[in-house]
CSV table of C-alpha atoms (C1' of nucleotides) and ligand atoms in Angstrom, one decimal:
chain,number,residue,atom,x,y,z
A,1,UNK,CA,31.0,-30.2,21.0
A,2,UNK,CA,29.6,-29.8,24.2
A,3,UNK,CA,26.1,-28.6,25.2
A,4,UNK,CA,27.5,-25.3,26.2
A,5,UNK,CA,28.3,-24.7,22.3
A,6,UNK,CA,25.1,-25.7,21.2
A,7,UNK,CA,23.3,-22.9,24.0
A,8,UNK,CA,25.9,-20.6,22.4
A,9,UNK,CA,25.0,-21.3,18.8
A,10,UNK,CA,21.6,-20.7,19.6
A,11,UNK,CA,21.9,-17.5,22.0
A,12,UNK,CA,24.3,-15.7,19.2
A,13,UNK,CA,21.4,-16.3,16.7
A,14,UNK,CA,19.2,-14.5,18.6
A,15,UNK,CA,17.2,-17.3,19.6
A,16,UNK,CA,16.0,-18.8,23.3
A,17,UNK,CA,16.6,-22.3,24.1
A,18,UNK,CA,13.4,-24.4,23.8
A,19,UNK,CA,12.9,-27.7,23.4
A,20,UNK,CA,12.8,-27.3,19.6
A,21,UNK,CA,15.9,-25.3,18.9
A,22,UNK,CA,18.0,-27.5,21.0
A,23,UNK,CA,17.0,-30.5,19.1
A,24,UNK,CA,17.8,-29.1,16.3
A,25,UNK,CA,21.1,-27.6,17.5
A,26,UNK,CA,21.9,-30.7,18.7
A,27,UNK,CA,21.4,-32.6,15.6
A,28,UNK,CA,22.9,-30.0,13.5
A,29,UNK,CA,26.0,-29.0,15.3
A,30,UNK,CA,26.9,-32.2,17.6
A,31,UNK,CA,28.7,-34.2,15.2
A,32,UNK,CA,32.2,-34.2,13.5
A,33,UNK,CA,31.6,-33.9,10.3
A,34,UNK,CA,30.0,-31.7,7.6
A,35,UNK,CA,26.1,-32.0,7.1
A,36,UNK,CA,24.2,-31.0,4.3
A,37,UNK,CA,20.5,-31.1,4.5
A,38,UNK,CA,17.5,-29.5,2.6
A,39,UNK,CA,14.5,-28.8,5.3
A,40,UNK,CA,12.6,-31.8,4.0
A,41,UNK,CA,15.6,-34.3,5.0
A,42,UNK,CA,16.3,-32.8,8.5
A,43,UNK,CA,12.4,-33.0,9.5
A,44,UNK,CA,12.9,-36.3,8.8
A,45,UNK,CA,15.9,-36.9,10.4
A,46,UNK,CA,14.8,-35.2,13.7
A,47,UNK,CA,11.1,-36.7,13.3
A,48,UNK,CA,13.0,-40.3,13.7
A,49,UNK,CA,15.8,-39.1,16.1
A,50,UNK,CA,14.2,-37.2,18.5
A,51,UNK,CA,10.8,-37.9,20.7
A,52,UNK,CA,9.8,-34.2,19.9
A,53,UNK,CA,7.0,-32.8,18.1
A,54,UNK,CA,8.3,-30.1,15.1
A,55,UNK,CA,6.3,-27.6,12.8
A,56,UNK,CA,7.5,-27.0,9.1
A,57,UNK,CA,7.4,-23.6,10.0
A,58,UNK,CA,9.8,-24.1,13.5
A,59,UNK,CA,12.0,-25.7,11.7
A,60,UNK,CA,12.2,-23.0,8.2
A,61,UNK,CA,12.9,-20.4,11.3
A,62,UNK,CA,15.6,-22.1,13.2
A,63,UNK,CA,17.2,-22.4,10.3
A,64,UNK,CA,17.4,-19.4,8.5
A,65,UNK,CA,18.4,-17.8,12.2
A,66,UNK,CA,21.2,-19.9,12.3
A,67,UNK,CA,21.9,-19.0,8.8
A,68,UNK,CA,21.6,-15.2,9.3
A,69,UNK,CA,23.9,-16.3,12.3
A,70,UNK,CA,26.4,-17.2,9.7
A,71,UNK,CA,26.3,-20.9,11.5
A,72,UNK,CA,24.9,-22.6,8.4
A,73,UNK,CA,25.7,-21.7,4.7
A,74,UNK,CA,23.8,-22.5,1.5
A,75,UNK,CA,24.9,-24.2,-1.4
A,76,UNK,CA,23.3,-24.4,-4.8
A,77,UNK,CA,22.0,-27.0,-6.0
A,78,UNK,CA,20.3,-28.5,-9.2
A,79,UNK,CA,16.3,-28.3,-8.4
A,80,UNK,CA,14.0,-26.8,-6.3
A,81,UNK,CA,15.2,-27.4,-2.5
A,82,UNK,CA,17.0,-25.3,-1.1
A,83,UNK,CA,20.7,-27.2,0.4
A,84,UNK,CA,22.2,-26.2,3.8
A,85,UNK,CA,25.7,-26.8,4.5
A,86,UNK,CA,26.7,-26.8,8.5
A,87,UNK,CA,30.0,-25.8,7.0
A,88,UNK,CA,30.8,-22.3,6.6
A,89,UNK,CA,34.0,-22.1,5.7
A,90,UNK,CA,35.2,-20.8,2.4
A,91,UNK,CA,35.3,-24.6,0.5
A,92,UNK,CA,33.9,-26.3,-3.0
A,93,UNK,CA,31.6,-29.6,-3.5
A,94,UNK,CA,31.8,-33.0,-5.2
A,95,UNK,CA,27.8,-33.9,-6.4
A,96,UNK,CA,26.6,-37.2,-6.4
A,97,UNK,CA,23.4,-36.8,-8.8
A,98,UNK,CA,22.6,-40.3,-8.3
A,99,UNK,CA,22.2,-40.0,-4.9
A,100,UNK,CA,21.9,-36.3,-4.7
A,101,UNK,CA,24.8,-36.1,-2.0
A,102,UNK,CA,27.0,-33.2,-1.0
A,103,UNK,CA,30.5,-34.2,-0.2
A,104,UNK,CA,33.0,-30.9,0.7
A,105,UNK,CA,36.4,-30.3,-1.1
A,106,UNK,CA,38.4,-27.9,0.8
A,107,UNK,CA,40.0,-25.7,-0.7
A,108,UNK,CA,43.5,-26.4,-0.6
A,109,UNK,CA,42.6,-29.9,-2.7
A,110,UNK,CA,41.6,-27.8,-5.7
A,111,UNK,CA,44.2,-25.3,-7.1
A,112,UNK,CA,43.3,-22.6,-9.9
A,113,UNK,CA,46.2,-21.5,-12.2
A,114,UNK,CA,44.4,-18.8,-14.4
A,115,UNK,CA,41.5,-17.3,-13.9
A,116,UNK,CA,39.7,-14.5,-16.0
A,117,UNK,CA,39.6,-10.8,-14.4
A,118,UNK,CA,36.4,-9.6,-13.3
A,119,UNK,CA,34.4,-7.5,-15.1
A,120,UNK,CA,34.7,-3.4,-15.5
A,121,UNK,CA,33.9,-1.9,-11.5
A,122,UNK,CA,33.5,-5.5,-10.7
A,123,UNK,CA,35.3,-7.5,-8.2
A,124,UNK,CA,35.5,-11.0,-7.4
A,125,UNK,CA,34.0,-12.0,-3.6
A,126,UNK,CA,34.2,-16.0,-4.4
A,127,UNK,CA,34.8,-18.7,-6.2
A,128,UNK,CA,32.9,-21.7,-6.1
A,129,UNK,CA,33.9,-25.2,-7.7
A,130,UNK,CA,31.0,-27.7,-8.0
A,131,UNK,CA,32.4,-30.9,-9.5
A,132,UNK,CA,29.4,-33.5,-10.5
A,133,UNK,CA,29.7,-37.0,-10.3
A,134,UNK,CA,28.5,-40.5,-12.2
A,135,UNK,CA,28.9,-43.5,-11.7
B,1,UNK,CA,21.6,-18.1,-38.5
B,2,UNK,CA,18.8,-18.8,-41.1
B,3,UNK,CA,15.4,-19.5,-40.5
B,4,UNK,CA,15.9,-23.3,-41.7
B,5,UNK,CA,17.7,-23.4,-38.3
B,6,UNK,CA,15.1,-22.2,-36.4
B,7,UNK,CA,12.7,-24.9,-38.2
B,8,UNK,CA,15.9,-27.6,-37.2
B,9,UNK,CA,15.7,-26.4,-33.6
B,10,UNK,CA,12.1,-26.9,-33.7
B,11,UNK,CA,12.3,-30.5,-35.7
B,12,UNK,CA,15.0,-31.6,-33.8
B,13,UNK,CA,13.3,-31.3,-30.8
B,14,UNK,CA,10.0,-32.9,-31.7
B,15,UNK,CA,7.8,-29.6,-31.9
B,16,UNK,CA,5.9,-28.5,-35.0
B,17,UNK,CA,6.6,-24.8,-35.8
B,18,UNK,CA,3.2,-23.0,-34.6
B,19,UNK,CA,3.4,-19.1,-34.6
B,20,UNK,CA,4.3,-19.3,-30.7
B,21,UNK,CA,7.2,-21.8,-31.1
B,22,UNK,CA,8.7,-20.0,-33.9
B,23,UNK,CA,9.0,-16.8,-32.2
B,24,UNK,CA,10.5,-18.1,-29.0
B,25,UNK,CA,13.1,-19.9,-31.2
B,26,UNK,CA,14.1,-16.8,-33.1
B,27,UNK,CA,14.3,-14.9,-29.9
B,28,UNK,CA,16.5,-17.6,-27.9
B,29,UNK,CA,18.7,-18.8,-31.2
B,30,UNK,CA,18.5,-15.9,-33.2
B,31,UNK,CA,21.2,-14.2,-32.1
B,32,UNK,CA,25.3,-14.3,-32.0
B,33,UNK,CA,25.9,-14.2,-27.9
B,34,UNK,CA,25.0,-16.0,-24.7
B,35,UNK,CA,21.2,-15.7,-23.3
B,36,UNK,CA,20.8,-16.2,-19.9
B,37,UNK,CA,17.5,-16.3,-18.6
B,38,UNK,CA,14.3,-16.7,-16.7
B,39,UNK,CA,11.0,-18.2,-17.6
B,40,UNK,CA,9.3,-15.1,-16.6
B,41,UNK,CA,12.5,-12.4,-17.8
B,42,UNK,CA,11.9,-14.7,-21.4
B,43,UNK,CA,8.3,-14.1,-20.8
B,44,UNK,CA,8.7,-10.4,-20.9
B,45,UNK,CA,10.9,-10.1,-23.6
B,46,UNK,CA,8.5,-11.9,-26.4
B,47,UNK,CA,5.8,-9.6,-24.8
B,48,UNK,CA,7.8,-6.8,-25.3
B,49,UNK,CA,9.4,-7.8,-28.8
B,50,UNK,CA,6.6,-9.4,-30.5
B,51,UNK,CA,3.1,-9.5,-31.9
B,52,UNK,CA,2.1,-12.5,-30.6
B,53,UNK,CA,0.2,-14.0,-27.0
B,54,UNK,CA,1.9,-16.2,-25.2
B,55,UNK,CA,0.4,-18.6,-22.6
B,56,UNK,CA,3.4,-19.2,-19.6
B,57,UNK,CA,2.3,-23.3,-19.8
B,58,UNK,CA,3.4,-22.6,-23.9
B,59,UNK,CA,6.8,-21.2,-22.4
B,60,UNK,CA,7.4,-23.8,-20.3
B,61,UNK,CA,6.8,-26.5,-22.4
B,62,UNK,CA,8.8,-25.0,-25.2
B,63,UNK,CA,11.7,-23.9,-22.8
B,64,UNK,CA,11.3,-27.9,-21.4
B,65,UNK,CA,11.4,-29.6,-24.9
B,66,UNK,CA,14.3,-27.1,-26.0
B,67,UNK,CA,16.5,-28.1,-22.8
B,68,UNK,CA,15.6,-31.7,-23.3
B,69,UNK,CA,16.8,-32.0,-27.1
B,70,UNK,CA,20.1,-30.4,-26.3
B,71,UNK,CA,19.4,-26.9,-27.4
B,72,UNK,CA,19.2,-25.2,-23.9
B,73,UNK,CA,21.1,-25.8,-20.6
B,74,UNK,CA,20.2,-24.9,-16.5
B,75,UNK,CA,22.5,-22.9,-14.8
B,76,UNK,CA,22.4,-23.2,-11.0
B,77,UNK,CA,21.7,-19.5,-9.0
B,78,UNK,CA,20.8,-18.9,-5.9
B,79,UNK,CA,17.4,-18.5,-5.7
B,80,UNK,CA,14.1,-19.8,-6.5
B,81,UNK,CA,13.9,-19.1,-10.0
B,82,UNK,CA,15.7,-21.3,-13.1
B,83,UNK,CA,17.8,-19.7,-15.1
B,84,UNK,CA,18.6,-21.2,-18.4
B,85,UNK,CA,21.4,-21.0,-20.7
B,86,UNK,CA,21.8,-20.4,-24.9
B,87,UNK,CA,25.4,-21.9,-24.6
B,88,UNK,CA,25.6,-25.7,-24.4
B,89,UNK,CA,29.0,-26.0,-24.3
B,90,UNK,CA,31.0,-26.7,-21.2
B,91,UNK,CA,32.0,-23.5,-19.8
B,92,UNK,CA,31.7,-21.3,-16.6
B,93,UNK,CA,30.1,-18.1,-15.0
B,94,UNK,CA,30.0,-14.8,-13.7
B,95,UNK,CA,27.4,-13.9,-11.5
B,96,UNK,CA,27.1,-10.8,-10.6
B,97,UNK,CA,24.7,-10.6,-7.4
B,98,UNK,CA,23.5,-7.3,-7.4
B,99,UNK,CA,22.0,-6.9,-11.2
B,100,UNK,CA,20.9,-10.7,-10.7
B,101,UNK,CA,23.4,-11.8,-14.1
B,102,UNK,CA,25.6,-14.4,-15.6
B,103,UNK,CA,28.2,-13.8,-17.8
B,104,UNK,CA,29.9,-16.9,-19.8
B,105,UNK,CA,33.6,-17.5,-18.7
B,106,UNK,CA,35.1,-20.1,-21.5
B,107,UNK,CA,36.7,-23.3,-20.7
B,108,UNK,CA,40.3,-21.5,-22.3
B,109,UNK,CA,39.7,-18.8,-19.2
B,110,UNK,CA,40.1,-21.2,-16.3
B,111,UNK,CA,43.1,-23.4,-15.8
B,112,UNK,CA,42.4,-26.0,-12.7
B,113,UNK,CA,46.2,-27.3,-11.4
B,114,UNK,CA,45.0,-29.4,-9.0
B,115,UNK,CA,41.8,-31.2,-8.3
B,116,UNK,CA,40.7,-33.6,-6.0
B,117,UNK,CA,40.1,-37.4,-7.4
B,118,UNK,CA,36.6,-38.9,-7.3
B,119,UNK,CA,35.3,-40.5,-4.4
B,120,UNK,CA,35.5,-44.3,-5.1
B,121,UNK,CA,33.4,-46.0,-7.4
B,122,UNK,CA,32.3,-42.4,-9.1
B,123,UNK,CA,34.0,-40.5,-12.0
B,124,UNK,CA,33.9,-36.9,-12.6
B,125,UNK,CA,31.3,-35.7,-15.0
B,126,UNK,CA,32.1,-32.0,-15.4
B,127,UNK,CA,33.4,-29.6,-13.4
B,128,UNK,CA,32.0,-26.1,-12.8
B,129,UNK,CA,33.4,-22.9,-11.4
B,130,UNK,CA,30.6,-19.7,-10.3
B,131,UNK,CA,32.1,-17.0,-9.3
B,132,UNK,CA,30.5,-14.4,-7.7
B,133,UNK,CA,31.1,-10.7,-8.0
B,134,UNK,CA,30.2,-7.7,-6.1
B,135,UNK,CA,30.9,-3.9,-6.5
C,1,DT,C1',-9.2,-29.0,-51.6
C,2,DT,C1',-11.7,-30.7,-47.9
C,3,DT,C1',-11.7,-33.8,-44.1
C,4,DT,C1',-9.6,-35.9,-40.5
C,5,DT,C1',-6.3,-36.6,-37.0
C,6,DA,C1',-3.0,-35.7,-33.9
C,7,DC,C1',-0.7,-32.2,-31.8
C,8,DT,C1',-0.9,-27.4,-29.6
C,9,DT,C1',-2.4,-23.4,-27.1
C,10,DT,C1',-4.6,-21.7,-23.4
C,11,DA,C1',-6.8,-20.3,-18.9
C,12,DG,C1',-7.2,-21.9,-14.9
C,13,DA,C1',-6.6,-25.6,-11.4
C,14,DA,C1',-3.2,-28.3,-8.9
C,15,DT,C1',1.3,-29.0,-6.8
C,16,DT,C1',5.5,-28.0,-4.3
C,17,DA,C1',8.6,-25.3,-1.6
C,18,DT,C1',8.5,-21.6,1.2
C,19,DT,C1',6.8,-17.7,4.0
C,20,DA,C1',3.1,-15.3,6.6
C,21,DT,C1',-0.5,-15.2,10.2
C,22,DA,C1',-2.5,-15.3,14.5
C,23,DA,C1',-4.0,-18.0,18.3
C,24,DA,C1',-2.4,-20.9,22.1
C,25,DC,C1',1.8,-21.8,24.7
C,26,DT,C1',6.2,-21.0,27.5
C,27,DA,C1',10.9,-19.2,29.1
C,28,DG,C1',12.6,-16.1,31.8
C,29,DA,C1',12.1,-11.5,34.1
C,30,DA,C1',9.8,-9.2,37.8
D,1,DT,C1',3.7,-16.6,41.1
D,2,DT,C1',2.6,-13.3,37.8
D,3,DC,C1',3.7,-11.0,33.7
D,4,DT,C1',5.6,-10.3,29.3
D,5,DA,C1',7.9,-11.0,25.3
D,6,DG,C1',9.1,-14.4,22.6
D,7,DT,C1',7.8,-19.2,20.6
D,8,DT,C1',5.2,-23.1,18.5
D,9,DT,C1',1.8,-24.5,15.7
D,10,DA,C1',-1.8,-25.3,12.3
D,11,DT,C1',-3.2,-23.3,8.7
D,12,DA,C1',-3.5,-19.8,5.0
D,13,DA,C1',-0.9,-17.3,1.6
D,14,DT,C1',2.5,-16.9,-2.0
D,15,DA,C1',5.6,-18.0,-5.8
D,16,DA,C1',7.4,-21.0,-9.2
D,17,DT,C1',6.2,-24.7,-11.8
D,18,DT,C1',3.3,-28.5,-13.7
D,19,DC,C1',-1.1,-30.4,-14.9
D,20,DT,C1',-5.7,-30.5,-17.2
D,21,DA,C1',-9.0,-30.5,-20.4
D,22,DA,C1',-11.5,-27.7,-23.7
D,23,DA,C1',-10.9,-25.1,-27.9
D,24,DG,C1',-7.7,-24.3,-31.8
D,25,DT,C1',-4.4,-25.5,-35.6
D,26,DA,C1',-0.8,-28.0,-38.6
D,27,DA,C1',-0.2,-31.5,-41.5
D,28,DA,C1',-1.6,-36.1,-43.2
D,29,DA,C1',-5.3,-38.5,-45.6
D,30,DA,C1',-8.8,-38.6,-48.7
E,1,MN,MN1,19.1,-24.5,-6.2
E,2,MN,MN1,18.7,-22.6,-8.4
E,3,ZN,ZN1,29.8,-28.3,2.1
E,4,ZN,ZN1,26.4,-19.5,-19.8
DNA sequence: TTTTTACTTTAGAATTATTATAAACTAGAA
DNA sequence: TTCTAGTTTATAATAATTCTAAAGTAAAAA
């Protein structure tokens, strides 16, 4: 992904590109494969990867414009974080609780046979499979 | 169910049965289908259906020692709230986003063909399947 | 029964994750 | 360069939950 993507990601969120938002861009979206971070982790991430300087409240922003973006998704989780997901296609998750690691499943690796019919005037938007691990 | 049960709930979970305890047992276990809910949904409930004050840290504690003695589970939502669970037994959900509710899907109701194995070293404690509704 | 003891309830304080505020700062237009 | 709207930041506010410690109560001991 080059830096022209990462201007993109940032203009179609409605945001300009400081020195902030690219970092976090950068770290976010630069990479091949799927991140999944809670706001506390990725401070620290970009705190140690990056020579910049970042509020809580910079960071809660950039994020939840790139999530109203539709360029992160949110995945629930046992506790009180909040988990963001830099994939946001249609998939499910193994969960390590040990480690309290995301790893994706896509969703041609699970396959459901039967599944009940929604409710009366109700009808289904997704389905989610969380599969939890131990050791 | 008697009210010896309620007293076993209470026993079993290492709580003597004050007037407080007693009355948020019979309201969780005293009863023939799923509750799903809130610290503060429960909170208005007992309000609303009973005599009796009821200090949230009571709630909590109760709700806490209930869960932790096997009586209760957590189901993960979206959102910043816990939502707990009358049904113990493996099974899945329902939730429908715009009244905020879960609905019990039993094990019998899902049939998984195909699932991924566990990443190496781990084993697969349970699986789970959400699955959202809308209108 | 009364007394004693350990456990319980409670109001309010503390904590944690998150969101709001408003003053100082800056990207980009003029 | 100047201006303006948008941005960063420290800090305050909020919401859910947990902690605390004083006053109350269940059940054991006497
Ligand atoms: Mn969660
Ligand atoms: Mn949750
Ligand atoms: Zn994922
Ligand atoms: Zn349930």
């Amino acid at each position: 992904m080059k830096k022209v993507d990462i201007l993109k990601k940032l203009r179609s969120s409605g945001l300009r590109p400081t020195k902030q938002r690219v970092e976090i861009a950068k770290f976010l979206f630069d990479r091949d494969t799927t991140f999944h971070f809670t706001i506390e982790s990725l401070e620290n991430h970009l705190t140690k990867k990056t020579s910049c300087k970042f509020a809580l409240a910079t960071i809660y922003n950039t994020i939840h414009a790139f999530k109203k973006a539709g360029h992160l998704s949110e995945v629930d989780v046992r506790g009180k974080k909040t988990y963001f997901d830099t994939n946001i296609t249609n998939h499910h998750h193994f969960y390590d609780n040990e480690t309290s690691e995301l790893i994706d499943i896509d969703t041609s690796e699970i396959v459901i046979q039967k599944i009940p019919k929604a409710p009366n005037g109700k009808k289904i938007k997704n389905v989610e499979v969380f599969i939890n691990l131990k050791n």
